Structure formats: structure tokens, C-alpha cells
Coordinates of C-alpha atoms in Angstrom, one line a residue:
Chain A
M14 CA 145.7 -41.9 -168.2
G15 CA 146.6 -41.3 -164.6
L16 CA 149.7 -42.5 -162.8
T17 CA 147.9 -45.4 -161.1
G18 CA 146.6 -46.5 -164.5
K19 CA 150.1 -46.4 -166.0
I20 CA 151.7 -48.3 -163.2
S21 CA 148.9 -50.9 -163.3
A22 CA 149.2 -51.4 -167.0
G23 CA 153.0 -51.6 -166.6
I24 CA 152.7 -54.4 -164.0
I25 CA 150.2 -56.3 -166.1
A26 CA 152.5 -56.1 -169.1
T27 CA 155.5 -57.2 -167.0
I28 CA 153.6 -60.2 -165.7
F29 CA 152.4 -61.2 -169.1
F30 CA 155.9 -60.8 -170.8
L31 CA 157.5 -62.8 -168.0
S32 CA 154.9 -65.5 -168.6
L33 CA 155.4 -65.5 -172.3
F34 CA 159.2 -65.9 -172.0
S35 CA 159.2 -68.0 -168.8
S36 CA 160.9 -70.9 -170.5
F37 CA 163.9 -68.7 -171.2
I38 CA 164.1 -67.2 -167.7
I39 CA 163.6 -70.3 -165.5
P40 CA 165.6 -73.4 -165.9
Y41 CA 162.7 -75.7 -164.9
D42 CA 159.9 -77.1 -167.0
P43 CA 156.5 -76.4 -165.5
E44 CA 155.2 -79.9 -166.1
T45 CA 158.2 -82.2 -165.5
I46 CA 157.8 -84.3 -162.4
E47 CA 160.9 -84.5 -160.2
L48 CA 160.6 -87.0 -157.5
D49 CA 163.7 -86.0 -155.6
S50 CA 162.5 -82.5 -154.9
L51 CA 159.0 -82.9 -153.5
R52 CA 157.3 -80.2 -151.5
Q53 CA 160.4 -78.1 -150.9
P54 CA 160.0 -74.8 -149.2
P55 CA 161.2 -71.6 -150.9
S56 CA 164.9 -71.6 -151.3
L57 CA 167.6 -70.1 -153.6
K58 CA 167.2 -73.1 -156.0
H59 CA 163.4 -72.8 -156.1
P60 CA 162.4 -69.2 -155.1
L61 CA 158.8 -70.1 -154.6
G62 CA 159.3 -73.8 -153.5
T63 CA 158.1 -76.9 -155.3
D64 CA 154.8 -78.6 -155.3
N65 CA 153.6 -82.1 -154.5
K66 CA 155.2 -83.5 -157.7
G67 CA 158.4 -81.7 -157.4
R68 CA 157.6 -79.1 -160.0
D69 CA 159.0 -75.6 -159.6
I70 CA 156.2 -73.3 -158.4
L71 CA 157.7 -70.2 -160.0
A72 CA 157.8 -71.9 -163.4
R73 CA 154.2 -73.0 -162.9
V74 CA 152.9 -69.7 -161.7
L75 CA 154.5 -67.9 -164.7
Y76 CA 153.3 -70.5 -167.1
G77 CA 149.8 -70.4 -165.6
G78 CA 149.8 -66.6 -166.0
K79 CA 150.1 -67.0 -169.7
I80 CA 146.9 -69.1 -169.8
S81 CA 145.0 -67.2 -167.1
I82 CA 145.6 -63.8 -168.6
S83 CA 145.1 -64.7 -172.2
V84 CA 141.9 -66.7 -171.5
S85 CA 140.4 -63.8 -169.6
V86 CA 141.4 -61.1 -172.1
F87 CA 140.2 -63.2 -175.0
A88 CA 136.9 -63.9 -173.2
A89 CA 136.5 -60.2 -172.5
F90 CA 136.9 -59.4 -176.2
L91 CA 134.6 -62.2 -177.2
S92 CA 131.9 -60.8 -174.9
M93 CA 132.6 -57.3 -176.3
G94 CA 132.0 -58.7 -179.8
I95 CA 128.8 -60.4 -179.0
G96 CA 127.6 -57.5 -176.9
L97 CA 128.4 -55.1 -179.8
L98 CA 126.5 -57.1 -182.3
I99 CA 123.4 -57.6 -180.1
G100 CA 123.5 -54.1 -178.7
L101 CA 123.7 -52.6 -182.2
L102 CA 120.8 -54.7 -183.5
S103 CA 118.7 -54.2 -180.4
G104 CA 119.2 -50.4 -180.3
Y105 CA 118.9 -49.8 -184.0
F106 CA 115.8 -51.9 -184.8
G107 CA 114.0 -51.4 -181.5
G108 CA 110.5 -52.9 -181.2
K109 CA 110.3 -56.7 -180.9
T110 CA 114.0 -57.3 -181.6
D111 CA 114.8 -55.0 -178.8
M112 CA 112.3 -56.6 -176.4
F113 CA 113.6 -60.1 -177.2
F114 CA 117.3 -59.3 -176.7
M115 CA 116.8 -57.1 -173.7
S116 CA 114.7 -59.8 -171.9
L117 CA 117.5 -62.2 -172.6
V118 CA 119.9 -59.7 -171.1
D119 CA 117.7 -59.3 -168.0
L120 CA 117.5 -63.1 -167.7
V121 CA 121.3 -63.5 -167.8
L122 CA 122.0 -60.6 -165.5
S123 CA 119.4 -61.7 -162.9
F124 CA 121.2 -65.0 -162.4
P125 CA 124.3 -65.5 -160.3
A126 CA 127.1 -65.2 -162.9
L127 CA 129.4 -67.9 -161.5
L128 CA 126.6 -70.5 -161.4
L129 CA 125.6 -69.7 -164.9
A130 CA 129.2 -69.9 -166.1
V131 CA 129.6 -73.3 -164.3
G132 CA 126.4 -74.4 -165.9
V133 CA 127.6 -73.5 -169.4
S134 CA 131.1 -75.0 -168.9
V135 CA 129.8 -78.5 -167.9
I136 CA 128.1 -78.7 -171.3
F137 CA 131.5 -79.0 -173.0
P138 CA 134.5 -81.0 -172.0
P139 CA 136.7 -79.0 -169.6
G140 CA 139.5 -76.9 -171.1
I141 CA 140.5 -73.4 -171.9
Y142 CA 138.1 -73.0 -174.8
T143 CA 135.2 -74.0 -172.5
V144 CA 136.2 -71.4 -170.0
M145 CA 136.3 -68.8 -172.7
I146 CA 132.8 -69.8 -173.9
A147 CA 131.5 -69.9 -170.4
L148 CA 132.9 -66.5 -169.5
S149 CA 131.6 -64.8 -172.6
S150 CA 128.2 -66.4 -172.5
V151 CA 127.7 -64.6 -169.2
G152 CA 129.7 -61.5 -169.9
W153 CA 128.1 -60.3 -173.2
A154 CA 124.9 -59.2 -171.4
S155 CA 126.2 -56.0 -169.8
F156 CA 128.1 -55.0 -173.0
A157 CA 124.9 -55.5 -175.0
R158 CA 122.9 -53.3 -172.6
L159 CA 125.6 -50.5 -172.6
I160 CA 125.9 -50.5 -176.4
R161 CA 122.1 -50.6 -176.9
G162 CA 121.7 -47.5 -174.7
H163 CA 124.4 -45.7 -176.7
V164 CA 122.8 -46.7 -180.0
L165 CA 119.4 -45.5 -178.8
T166 CA 120.8 -42.0 -178.3
L167 CA 122.8 -42.1 -181.6
R168 CA 119.8 -43.3 -183.6
E169 CA 118.0 -40.0 -183.4
S170 CA 121.0 -37.9 -184.4
S171 CA 121.1 -36.1 -187.7
F172 CA 123.9 -38.0 -189.3
I173 CA 121.9 -41.2 -189.1
E174 CA 118.9 -39.4 -190.6
A175 CA 121.1 -38.0 -193.3
A176 CA 122.5 -41.5 -194.0
K177 CA 118.9 -42.8 -194.3
A178 CA 117.9 -40.0 -196.6
V179 CA 120.9 -40.7 -198.9
G180 CA 119.5 -44.3 -199.1
C181 CA 122.0 -46.3 -197.1
S182 CA 120.9 -49.8 -196.3
H183 CA 120.4 -51.0 -192.7
A184 CA 123.6 -53.0 -192.9
R185 CA 125.6 -50.0 -194.1
I186 CA 124.2 -47.7 -191.4
L187 CA 125.0 -50.3 -188.7
S188 CA 128.5 -51.2 -189.9
V189 CA 129.8 -47.9 -191.2
H190 CA 127.9 -45.2 -189.2
L191 CA 127.0 -46.7 -185.9
F192 CA 129.6 -49.4 -185.2
P193 CA 132.7 -47.1 -185.2
Q194 CA 130.9 -44.8 -182.7
C195 CA 130.5 -47.7 -180.3
I196 CA 134.1 -48.8 -180.3
P197 CA 135.5 -46.4 -177.7
I198 CA 132.9 -47.1 -175.0
A199 CA 133.1 -50.8 -175.7
F200 CA 136.9 -50.7 -175.1
V201 CA 136.5 -48.7 -171.9
M202 CA 133.9 -51.2 -170.7
T203 CA 136.3 -54.1 -171.5
G204 CA 138.9 -52.4 -169.4
L205 CA 136.5 -52.1 -166.5
K206 CA 135.5 -55.7 -166.7
L207 CA 138.8 -57.4 -167.1
G208 CA 139.5 -57.7 -163.3
G209 CA 136.2 -59.6 -162.9
Y210 CA 137.1 -61.9 -165.8
I211 CA 140.4 -62.8 -164.2
L212 CA 138.6 -63.7 -160.9
T213 CA 135.9 -65.7 -162.6
E214 CA 138.4 -67.5 -164.8
A215 CA 140.4 -68.4 -161.6
A216 CA 137.2 -69.6 -159.9
L217 CA 136.2 -71.8 -162.8
S218 CA 139.7 -73.4 -162.9
F219 CA 139.6 -73.7 -159.1
L220 CA 136.4 -75.7 -159.5
G221 CA 138.2 -78.0 -162.0
L222 CA 136.4 -76.8 -165.2
G223 CA 139.3 -75.1 -166.8
A224 CA 142.6 -76.4 -168.3
Q225 CA 143.2 -80.0 -167.1
P226 CA 146.3 -81.2 -165.3
P227 CA 149.2 -81.3 -165.7
T228 CA 148.7 -77.8 -167.4
A229 CA 149.0 -75.1 -164.8
T230 CA 146.5 -72.3 -164.3
W231 CA 146.4 -70.1 -161.1
G232 CA 143.0 -71.4 -160.1
S233 CA 143.8 -75.0 -160.6
M234 CA 147.1 -74.7 -158.7
I235 CA 145.2 -73.5 -155.7
S236 CA 142.6 -76.3 -155.8
A237 CA 145.2 -79.0 -156.4
N238 CA 147.4 -77.9 -153.6
R239 CA 144.9 -76.9 -151.0
V240 CA 145.0 -80.2 -149.2
F241 CA 148.6 -79.5 -148.3
I242 CA 147.9 -76.1 -146.9
S243 CA 149.0 -76.8 -143.3
S244 CA 152.3 -78.5 -144.3
A245 CA 153.2 -76.5 -147.4
P246 CA 151.3 -73.2 -147.5
W247 CA 153.7 -71.8 -150.1
M248 CA 152.1 -74.0 -152.8
V249 CA 148.8 -72.2 -152.4
F250 CA 150.1 -68.8 -151.5
S251 CA 151.9 -67.6 -154.6
P252 CA 149.2 -68.4 -157.2
G253 CA 146.7 -66.6 -155.1
V254 CA 149.0 -63.6 -154.8
M255 CA 149.3 -63.6 -158.6
I256 CA 145.6 -63.7 -159.1
A257 CA 145.1 -60.8 -156.6
I258 CA 147.9 -58.6 -158.1
T259 CA 146.6 -59.1 -161.7
A260 CA 143.0 -58.5 -160.8
L261 CA 144.0 -55.5 -158.7
C262 CA 145.9 -53.9 -161.5
F263 CA 143.1 -54.5 -164.0
N264 CA 140.6 -53.0 -161.5
L265 CA 142.8 -50.0 -160.9
L266 CA 143.2 -49.6 -164.6
G267 CA 139.5 -49.9 -165.0
D268 CA 138.9 -47.2 -162.3
D269 CA 141.3 -44.9 -164.1
L270 CA 139.5 -45.5 -167.4
R271 CA 136.1 -44.9 -165.7
E272 CA 137.3 -41.5 -164.3
K273 CA 138.7 -40.4 -167.7
Y274 CA 135.8 -41.6 -169.9
D275 CA 132.8 -41.2 -167.7
I276 CA 130.7 -44.0 -169.3
E277 CA 128.1 -43.6 -166.5
K278 CA 126.8 -40.7 -168.6
Y279 CA 125.3 -43.4 -170.9
S280 CA 123.0 -43.9 -167.9
I281 CA 124.2 -47.4 -167.2
R282 CA 124.9 -48.8 -163.7
L283 CA 127.8 -51.1 -163.9
Chain B
M23 CA 99.8 -52.0 -154.3
K24 CA 97.6 -55.1 -154.8
I25 CA 97.9 -54.9 -158.5
Y26 CA 101.6 -54.6 -158.2
V27 CA 101.9 -57.7 -156.1
I28 CA 99.6 -59.7 -158.5
K29 CA 101.7 -58.5 -161.4
K30 CA 104.9 -59.5 -159.8
I31 CA 103.6 -63.0 -159.0
A32 CA 102.4 -63.5 -162.6
L33 CA 105.8 -62.3 -163.8
L34 CA 107.6 -64.7 -161.4
I35 CA 105.6 -67.7 -162.7
L36 CA 106.4 -66.8 -166.3
L37 CA 110.1 -66.4 -165.4
L38 CA 110.1 -69.8 -163.7
F39 CA 108.5 -71.4 -166.8
G40 CA 111.1 -69.7 -169.0
I41 CA 114.1 -70.7 -166.9
T42 CA 113.0 -74.3 -166.3
L43 CA 112.3 -74.7 -170.1
I44 CA 115.7 -73.3 -171.1
T45 CA 117.7 -75.2 -168.6
F46 CA 115.7 -78.3 -169.2
T47 CA 116.2 -78.3 -173.0
L48 CA 119.9 -77.3 -172.6
T49 CA 120.7 -80.1 -170.1
K50 CA 118.9 -82.7 -172.2
A51 CA 120.0 -81.6 -175.7
L52 CA 123.7 -81.4 -175.0
P53 CA 126.3 -84.1 -174.9
G54 CA 127.0 -86.0 -171.7
D55 CA 124.7 -88.8 -170.5
P56 CA 123.7 -88.9 -166.8
V57 CA 123.2 -92.7 -167.1
Y58 CA 126.9 -93.2 -167.8
N59 CA 127.8 -91.2 -164.8
M60 CA 125.5 -93.3 -162.7
V61 CA 126.6 -96.7 -163.7
G62 CA 130.0 -96.2 -165.3
E63 CA 130.8 -96.3 -169.0
R64 CA 131.6 -100.1 -169.0
S65 CA 128.2 -101.4 -167.8
S66 CA 126.2 -103.7 -170.1
P67 CA 123.7 -102.1 -172.5
E68 CA 120.8 -103.9 -170.7
I69 CA 121.5 -102.1 -167.4
I70 CA 121.9 -98.8 -169.2
E71 CA 118.6 -99.3 -171.0
K72 CA 116.9 -100.3 -167.7
I73 CA 118.0 -97.2 -165.9
R74 CA 117.2 -95.0 -168.8
K75 CA 113.6 -96.3 -168.6
E76 CA 113.6 -95.8 -164.8
I77 CA 114.5 -92.1 -164.9
G78 CA 112.4 -91.6 -168.0
A79 CA 115.2 -90.6 -170.3
D80 CA 113.9 -92.8 -173.1
K81 CA 110.9 -90.5 -173.8
G82 CA 110.9 -87.3 -175.9
I83 CA 112.1 -84.0 -174.4
M84 CA 108.7 -82.4 -174.5
R85 CA 107.1 -85.3 -172.6
Q86 CA 109.9 -85.2 -170.1
Y87 CA 109.4 -81.5 -169.5
I88 CA 105.6 -81.9 -169.1
G89 CA 106.3 -84.7 -166.6
Y90 CA 108.6 -82.4 -164.7
V91 CA 106.3 -79.5 -164.6
S92 CA 103.4 -81.6 -163.4
L93 CA 105.7 -83.0 -160.7
L94 CA 106.5 -79.4 -159.7
A95 CA 102.8 -78.6 -159.6
K96 CA 102.4 -81.4 -157.0
G97 CA 105.0 -79.7 -154.9
E98 CA 107.8 -82.2 -155.7
M99 CA 111.1 -81.9 -157.4
G100 CA 111.9 -85.6 -158.1
R101 CA 114.7 -87.7 -156.8
S102 CA 118.5 -87.2 -157.2
Y103 CA 120.0 -89.7 -159.8
H104 CA 122.8 -90.4 -157.4
T105 CA 121.6 -90.5 -153.9
N106 CA 118.0 -91.3 -154.8
R107 CA 116.9 -88.9 -152.1
K108 CA 114.1 -86.4 -152.7
V109 CA 115.6 -83.2 -154.1
L110 CA 113.2 -81.0 -152.2
D111 CA 114.0 -82.7 -148.9
D112 CA 117.7 -82.1 -149.5
I113 CA 117.1 -78.4 -150.4
I114 CA 114.9 -77.9 -147.4
M115 CA 117.7 -79.4 -145.3
K116 CA 120.5 -77.4 -146.8
F117 CA 118.9 -74.1 -147.5
P118 CA 118.9 -72.9 -143.9
N119 CA 122.7 -73.5 -143.8
T120 CA 123.2 -71.2 -146.8
L121 CA 120.9 -68.7 -145.3
K122 CA 122.9 -68.7 -142.1
L123 CA 126.1 -68.2 -144.1
A124 CA 124.6 -65.3 -146.1
A125 CA 123.1 -63.7 -143.0
G126 CA 126.4 -63.9 -141.2
A127 CA 128.2 -62.4 -144.2
M128 CA 125.6 -59.6 -144.4
L129 CA 125.9 -58.9 -140.6
I130 CA 129.6 -58.2 -141.2
A131 CA 129.5 -56.6 -144.6
V132 CA 126.6 -54.1 -144.2
P133 CA 127.5 -52.2 -141.0
F134 CA 131.2 -52.1 -141.8
G135 CA 130.7 -51.4 -145.5
V136 CA 128.3 -48.5 -144.9
L137 CA 130.4 -47.1 -142.1
F138 CA 133.7 -47.1 -143.9
G139 CA 132.1 -45.8 -147.1
F140 CA 130.5 -42.9 -145.1
I141 CA 133.8 -42.1 -143.4
S142 CA 135.6 -42.2 -146.7
A143 CA 133.1 -39.8 -148.3
L144 CA 133.2 -37.3 -145.4
K145 CA 137.1 -37.3 -145.4
K146 CA 137.3 -37.1 -149.2
N147 CA 140.8 -37.1 -150.6
M148 CA 142.4 -37.3 -147.1
M149 CA 144.7 -40.1 -146.1
I150 CA 141.9 -42.2 -144.5
D151 CA 139.8 -42.0 -147.7
R152 CA 142.7 -43.1 -149.8
F153 CA 143.3 -46.0 -147.5
I154 CA 139.7 -47.1 -147.4
T155 CA 139.3 -46.8 -151.2
G156 CA 142.5 -48.7 -151.7
M157 CA 141.4 -51.5 -149.4
S158 CA 138.1 -51.8 -151.1
I159 CA 139.7 -52.2 -154.5
A160 CA 141.9 -54.9 -153.0
G161 CA 138.9 -56.5 -151.5
L162 CA 137.3 -56.8 -154.9
S163 CA 140.5 -58.2 -156.4
I164 CA 141.3 -61.1 -154.0
P165 CA 139.6 -64.3 -155.0
V166 CA 137.3 -65.7 -152.3
F167 CA 138.7 -69.2 -152.5
W168 CA 142.1 -67.9 -151.7
S169 CA 141.2 -65.5 -148.9
G170 CA 139.2 -68.3 -147.4
L171 CA 142.2 -70.6 -147.5
M172 CA 144.5 -68.0 -146.0
L173 CA 142.0 -67.3 -143.1
M174 CA 141.7 -71.0 -142.5
L175 CA 145.5 -71.3 -142.5
F176 CA 146.0 -68.5 -140.0
F177 CA 143.1 -68.9 -137.6
S178 CA 142.5 -72.6 -137.7
L179 CA 145.8 -74.3 -138.5
K180 CA 148.3 -71.8 -137.0
L181 CA 146.4 -70.2 -134.1
K182 CA 144.0 -73.2 -133.7
L183 CA 141.2 -70.8 -132.6
L184 CA 138.5 -72.0 -134.9
P185 CA 137.6 -75.3 -136.6
P186 CA 138.9 -75.4 -140.2
S187 CA 135.9 -76.9 -141.9
G188 CA 132.5 -78.5 -141.3
T189 CA 128.9 -77.5 -140.7
G190 CA 127.9 -76.6 -137.2
D191 CA 127.6 -73.8 -134.6
I192 CA 128.8 -70.2 -134.7
S193 CA 132.5 -71.2 -134.5
Y194 CA 132.2 -73.1 -137.8
L195 CA 130.2 -70.2 -139.3
L196 CA 132.6 -67.4 -138.5
L197 CA 135.4 -68.0 -141.0
P198 CA 133.1 -68.7 -144.1
S199 CA 131.0 -65.7 -143.2
I200 CA 134.1 -63.4 -143.0
T201 CA 135.3 -64.8 -146.3
L202 CA 132.0 -64.3 -148.0
S203 CA 131.6 -60.8 -146.6
L204 CA 134.9 -59.4 -147.9
P205 CA 133.9 -58.7 -151.6
A206 CA 130.4 -57.6 -150.6
M207 CA 131.9 -55.2 -148.0
A208 CA 134.2 -53.7 -150.7
T209 CA 131.3 -53.1 -153.1
L210 CA 129.3 -51.5 -150.3
V211 CA 132.1 -49.2 -149.4
R212 CA 132.4 -48.0 -153.0
V213 CA 128.7 -47.5 -153.5
T214 CA 128.2 -45.7 -150.2
R215 CA 131.1 -43.4 -150.9
V216 CA 129.8 -42.4 -154.3
T217 CA 126.2 -41.9 -153.2
V218 CA 127.1 -39.9 -150.1
L219 CA 129.4 -37.7 -152.2
D220 CA 126.5 -37.2 -154.7
V221 CA 124.1 -36.3 -151.9
M222 CA 126.6 -33.9 -150.3
N223 CA 126.6 -31.8 -153.5
M224 CA 122.9 -31.3 -153.6
P225 CA 121.4 -27.9 -152.9
F226 CA 119.3 -28.9 -149.9
I227 CA 122.5 -29.7 -148.0
K228 CA 123.7 -26.2 -148.6
T229 CA 120.4 -24.9 -147.4
A230 CA 120.5 -27.1 -144.3
R231 CA 124.1 -25.8 -143.6
A232 CA 122.9 -22.2 -144.1
K233 CA 120.1 -22.8 -141.6
G234 CA 122.8 -23.6 -139.1
I235 CA 122.1 -27.3 -138.5
S236 CA 124.8 -29.0 -136.5
E237 CA 127.2 -31.1 -138.6
R238 CA 126.2 -34.2 -136.8
S239 CA 122.5 -34.0 -137.5
L240 CA 123.3 -32.9 -141.1
N241 CA 125.3 -36.2 -141.5
M242 CA 122.8 -38.4 -139.8
I243 CA 119.5 -37.0 -141.0
H244 CA 120.0 -35.2 -144.3
I245 CA 122.8 -37.1 -145.9
M246 CA 122.4 -40.6 -144.6
K247 CA 118.6 -40.8 -145.2
N248 CA 119.0 -39.7 -148.8
A249 CA 121.9 -41.9 -149.5
L250 CA 120.1 -45.0 -148.2
I251 CA 118.1 -45.9 -151.3
P252 CA 121.0 -46.8 -153.7
I253 CA 122.7 -48.5 -150.8
I254 CA 119.7 -50.7 -150.1
T255 CA 119.5 -51.6 -153.8
V256 CA 123.0 -52.7 -153.8
I257 CA 122.5 -54.7 -150.6
G258 CA 119.6 -56.5 -152.4
L259 CA 121.5 -57.0 -155.6
E260 CA 124.5 -58.3 -153.8
F261 CA 122.4 -61.2 -152.6
G262 CA 123.0 -62.8 -156.0
S263 CA 126.7 -62.5 -155.4
Y264 CA 126.3 -64.2 -152.0
L265 CA 125.0 -67.2 -154.0
N266 CA 128.0 -67.0 -156.3
G267 CA 130.4 -66.7 -153.4
A268 CA 128.6 -69.4 -151.5
V269 CA 129.5 -72.0 -154.2
L270 CA 133.2 -71.3 -153.6
T271 CA 133.1 -70.7 -149.8
E272 CA 131.0 -73.7 -149.1
T273 CA 133.3 -75.8 -151.2
I274 CA 136.4 -74.7 -149.3
F275 CA 134.9 -74.8 -145.8
G276 CA 132.9 -78.0 -146.3
W277 CA 129.8 -76.1 -145.4
D278 CA 126.7 -78.2 -146.2
G279 CA 124.6 -75.7 -148.1
I280 CA 122.9 -75.1 -151.4
G281 CA 126.0 -73.8 -153.2
R282 CA 128.0 -77.0 -152.7
F283 CA 124.9 -79.0 -153.5
T284 CA 124.4 -77.2 -156.8
M285 CA 128.1 -77.6 -157.6
E286 CA 128.0 -81.3 -157.0
G287 CA 124.8 -81.7 -159.0
I288 CA 126.3 -79.9 -161.9
I289 CA 129.5 -81.9 -161.9
K290 CA 127.7 -85.2 -161.7
R291 CA 125.0 -84.1 -164.2
D292 CA 122.4 -84.8 -161.6
Y293 CA 119.6 -83.0 -163.5
P294 CA 116.8 -83.1 -160.9
V295 CA 119.3 -81.5 -158.4
I296 CA 120.4 -78.8 -160.9
M297 CA 116.8 -78.0 -161.8
G298 CA 115.7 -77.8 -158.2
C299 CA 118.6 -75.5 -157.2
I300 CA 118.1 -73.2 -160.2
I301 CA 114.4 -72.9 -159.4
V302 CA 115.2 -72.1 -155.7
G303 CA 118.0 -69.7 -156.7
T304 CA 115.7 -67.8 -159.1
L305 CA 112.9 -67.6 -156.5
V306 CA 115.3 -66.2 -153.9
V307 CA 116.7 -63.5 -156.3
V308 CA 113.2 -62.5 -157.4
L309 CA 111.9 -62.4 -153.8
I310 CA 114.8 -60.2 -152.7
N311 CA 114.2 -57.8 -155.6
F312 CA 110.5 -57.7 -154.6
L313 CA 111.4 -57.0 -151.0
V314 CA 113.8 -54.2 -152.0
D315 CA 110.9 -52.6 -154.0
I316 CA 108.6 -52.7 -151.0
I317 CA 111.3 -51.2 -148.7
Y318 CA 111.7 -48.4 -151.3
H319 CA 108.1 -47.7 -151.0
Y320 CA 108.4 -47.1 -147.3
I321 CA 111.6 -45.3 -147.0
D322 CA 111.2 -42.9 -149.9
P323 CA 107.8 -41.3 -150.5
R324 CA 109.0 -40.2 -153.9
V325 CA 108.8 -43.7 -155.1
R326 CA 105.3 -44.8 -155.7
I327 CA 104.5 -48.4 -156.6
H328 CA 101.8 -48.5 -159.3
G329 CA 102.8 -51.6 -161.1
T330 CA 103.7 -49.6 -164.1
D331 CA 107.0 -48.2 -163.0
R332 CA 110.3 -49.9 -163.6

């Protein structure tokens, strides 16, 4: 991993650990309303200021980070799982199975991702699980296409032929012989996509489809505070900076991974 | 060419059937009742029944779907559950606004994106390349709704140069267009850089250099012309992301376009509106892809359209 990748991974880890232990670092609770400290600009007492209900923004930003990052990472891995399953089946069996799954992939990819995610998330009551489902119901498609392409090339190789000759069942070939071969590129792809997941998660929470108030997420903090933008810009500023830094680090990390493990050689345009 | 067009149209009709059927069954089969949203959960059962009959929600799903398709065939999209206005009229009214926004964003993103990507490739690994690549990654990482708010804060509320929100002439259009263009520009920079670098490594560039062609015409004629195809593809594909971005940008700037209309429809479970917007969105994406194919045909003689390729 290059230097940029290492630094980015370090920053992400730092942000996540600060969020995990935010209750030990900051003396304020992210959800307790304090009416005598409304809309205070950044000061020594409140480094990032307070919001419309007197809650400390630093506490909320860190607490929100825990939710935003874990939801995005979880959704990315969920997409990876679905994509792996469908890609393996589609590439290995080919024929009608392949045609069915790949037209589904085309359908998902041809539609604006955010609209699709919004469409999925209104089906369920808003919350973090809904966001995870929405993100992965859109995200699996590109994983499935990548894995399928990889399986197509593997299918013809001699070790699969040998496995067939020995009499391995389809299930065994898929799970023991093909699946482990797909793990590395699936992980690289996850790394590439995480920045996008952070942004889409933020957008969904911004639109009010994520975790509900008083729970803080970066996106919902921006949407709840944007009416005060002219009088108290700090309320909107810091959550946005956090989204941007996290997404930037994930994107840099992804670029680094892309350079190291050239997954374009699997003939997939990302 | 004729066969190709006919094939494309047939495919489009099939795609529309598929998409309407899927969204229709999804919206109907899943929890959440539009009637409650219309009249409130505490209304009397008689009123709920009456409205359910009025919008046809008491019939089976299949009959509702057939009813909807026959309505579409007549060139209508039904009425919104909330405003009782014709969905098609609203879409016709709002669509030009979104188009204006997308066109404005494209006018900013395409020239600057291609130019910066080109410069970045020509000056590979120099300071300016590092700077441009860094900025493009940053552009992909900043959420649209935040950069929009920051632009609004700076230009409208602090400097008071431009109106903060609303629909109207070019002064209203400027900030949302810039906001929407940022991620598209970043993508274009990256794609242009990679393609130009690819083309620069090809043998015919060496030949052209060996023939003694001036650096300038080498750049303009040999490199740019060959790099154009992937770039045009991305410009076409990015149109989908304009629709994505439009939902957020239009929400922030109060721009009265399709994105906000769709969003409101989805939140209020206004099914005729959702269906109408999805159909229009699909049509737009397919049409753009079709246009990109045709443009290919003209700028690259290597690409022949027979209807069997792709």
C-alpha cells in the first residue's frame, strides 16, 4: 500500500475510534437538550459550537460518525455478499441463469442510483437498517458484474475441469474452488466503492430517510440545521467537513488499491 | 441503421413495460397506504373506503396495472393523489427546469473537465497534474448538498450577489448549476486524463512524432480526436448522475424541477407521480444512450452500427 493509502486508512481509523469512544472524550451527551446554551458559536467550552437545541456539535458529529461509517461499511459488505452469490451463480451456470441475473444488473445500473435507493427506502420505516437495505439493493449490481466476469474466466481453467472430473458437485465447486478465488477482487472492489457509500448514506439521511431524530448522523445534521445557515453556519459546516474528509480518505484508499491490484484487467469499467 | 433504430425502440418499449410492472407491483404490494397519507390516519372508515374506490385501490393489482397501462396508451399519466393535478401536465411544466439545470451544469462541467483532464495528462506527474488530480478526488468526495449550501452561504448570504433559492432566470440558475457540475467535472477530469494517457502510448503517436508533426497539431488532431469516444460515453453516462444530483440540488435551492417532484412524490407515496417520473427518467436515460451510440457512429468510423453489436 502506498503512502497516501496508509495515511487515508490511518485517518479513517482515527475518526472511527474517536467516534466509538466519544462518550469518554467529550463531557456532553449528543442527545441531551440544554436550553441555556442554544446556538452558541464555537468556543473553548464547545469547540464546534452548539446546535438549535443546545446540543454540543462535536459530540454529535463524533456520535454521528459511528453511525454513518458503520452503516456504509456494513452496506458495502452486504452488497459484496449479494454480488458474490449472484456473480458466482451467473458466471458458473451461464445460459438462462446468466441472462436473467445480468439483465437485472443492467436494469439496476441503468437507473439513477440515488432515486432507486430512495425508492427502496420508502418501502420500509426510516432507520439505519432501511438505509443499509437501500444502499445494498443498489450496490450489489456492480459487484455481481465484476465477479461474474472473473468467474467466466476461471470456469474454463484446468483446476475446475479437474474438480469436475473428480466428481465434485456444483455446490462444492462453487463454494470450495471458485468462491475463494473471488474474495480478493471482491475486497478491492469494496475498497473502491466505500467513498460512494459514505456519500449516498449521507444523502439518504439528508433526505430524512435514515436514522430518525434525535439520533445524529452527518447527513441529518446538515438537513436539520440548514435553515439556520445564515445565522449559525457552524452547525452545517462541521458535519459536511466530516463527510468530505471520510469520503476523501476512502476514495484515496480506493485509488491506491486500484493502482496496486489492477482490477480493470477483469475488463470491467467501474 | 434502420434496423438498429427499430430494434432500439422495441427494446425501449419492453424496458418500459418491465420497469412499470416492477415499480407498480412493488409500490402496491408493500406496506404504507396512500389513502392514510391523503386523509390522515384518524379519518372515519367510510371516508377511507370512498377514497379507496375513487383512486381504484379496491381492485386487484393486475386490474389496476392494466388500467394504468391503458391510461398510458391514451397518452395520460393519471392525477396526483395530493394535488389532483394531471401528472403529465406537471411533468411537462417541470421538465424544462431540470433540463435547464442539467444543461447549465454540463456547460460548466464539460469544457472545464476535458480541459483540466487534458492538461493533467500532458503534464503527467508534474505539480499541476498532482494538483488537478487531487482536486478531482476532492470533487468526488464532497457531498452535493453540502457544497450547495456553502456556495449559497458565501455568494448569496454573505456577498449577496445571487438569490439564495427559487426558480427563475439565469441568476437563480447559476448556483445550482455550479453545485451540480462539480462531481461531474471531477469524473470527466479523471476519465479524460486516463484516456489521453492511453492514447499517448499508442504507436501511431510515435509515428506522428517521427514524421515531425508539431506538438500542437499532435495534441489537437491525433490525441484529442482519439480520446474523444470514451469521453463522450462518460458525458452520456453522467446524465444519470445529473438526475441523481438534481434531486438534492433542487431540494436545496428550491428549484422547481423533476428531481424535487419525484422526491416529494416518493415521500408522500403519491404513486401516479412516482410512476410518471420513473417512466420519464427511464426514457431520458435510454434516449441519451441512443444519442451517444449515434454520435459514435459519426465520429469513429471503426464503430459500425448493425443492430447486433453491444
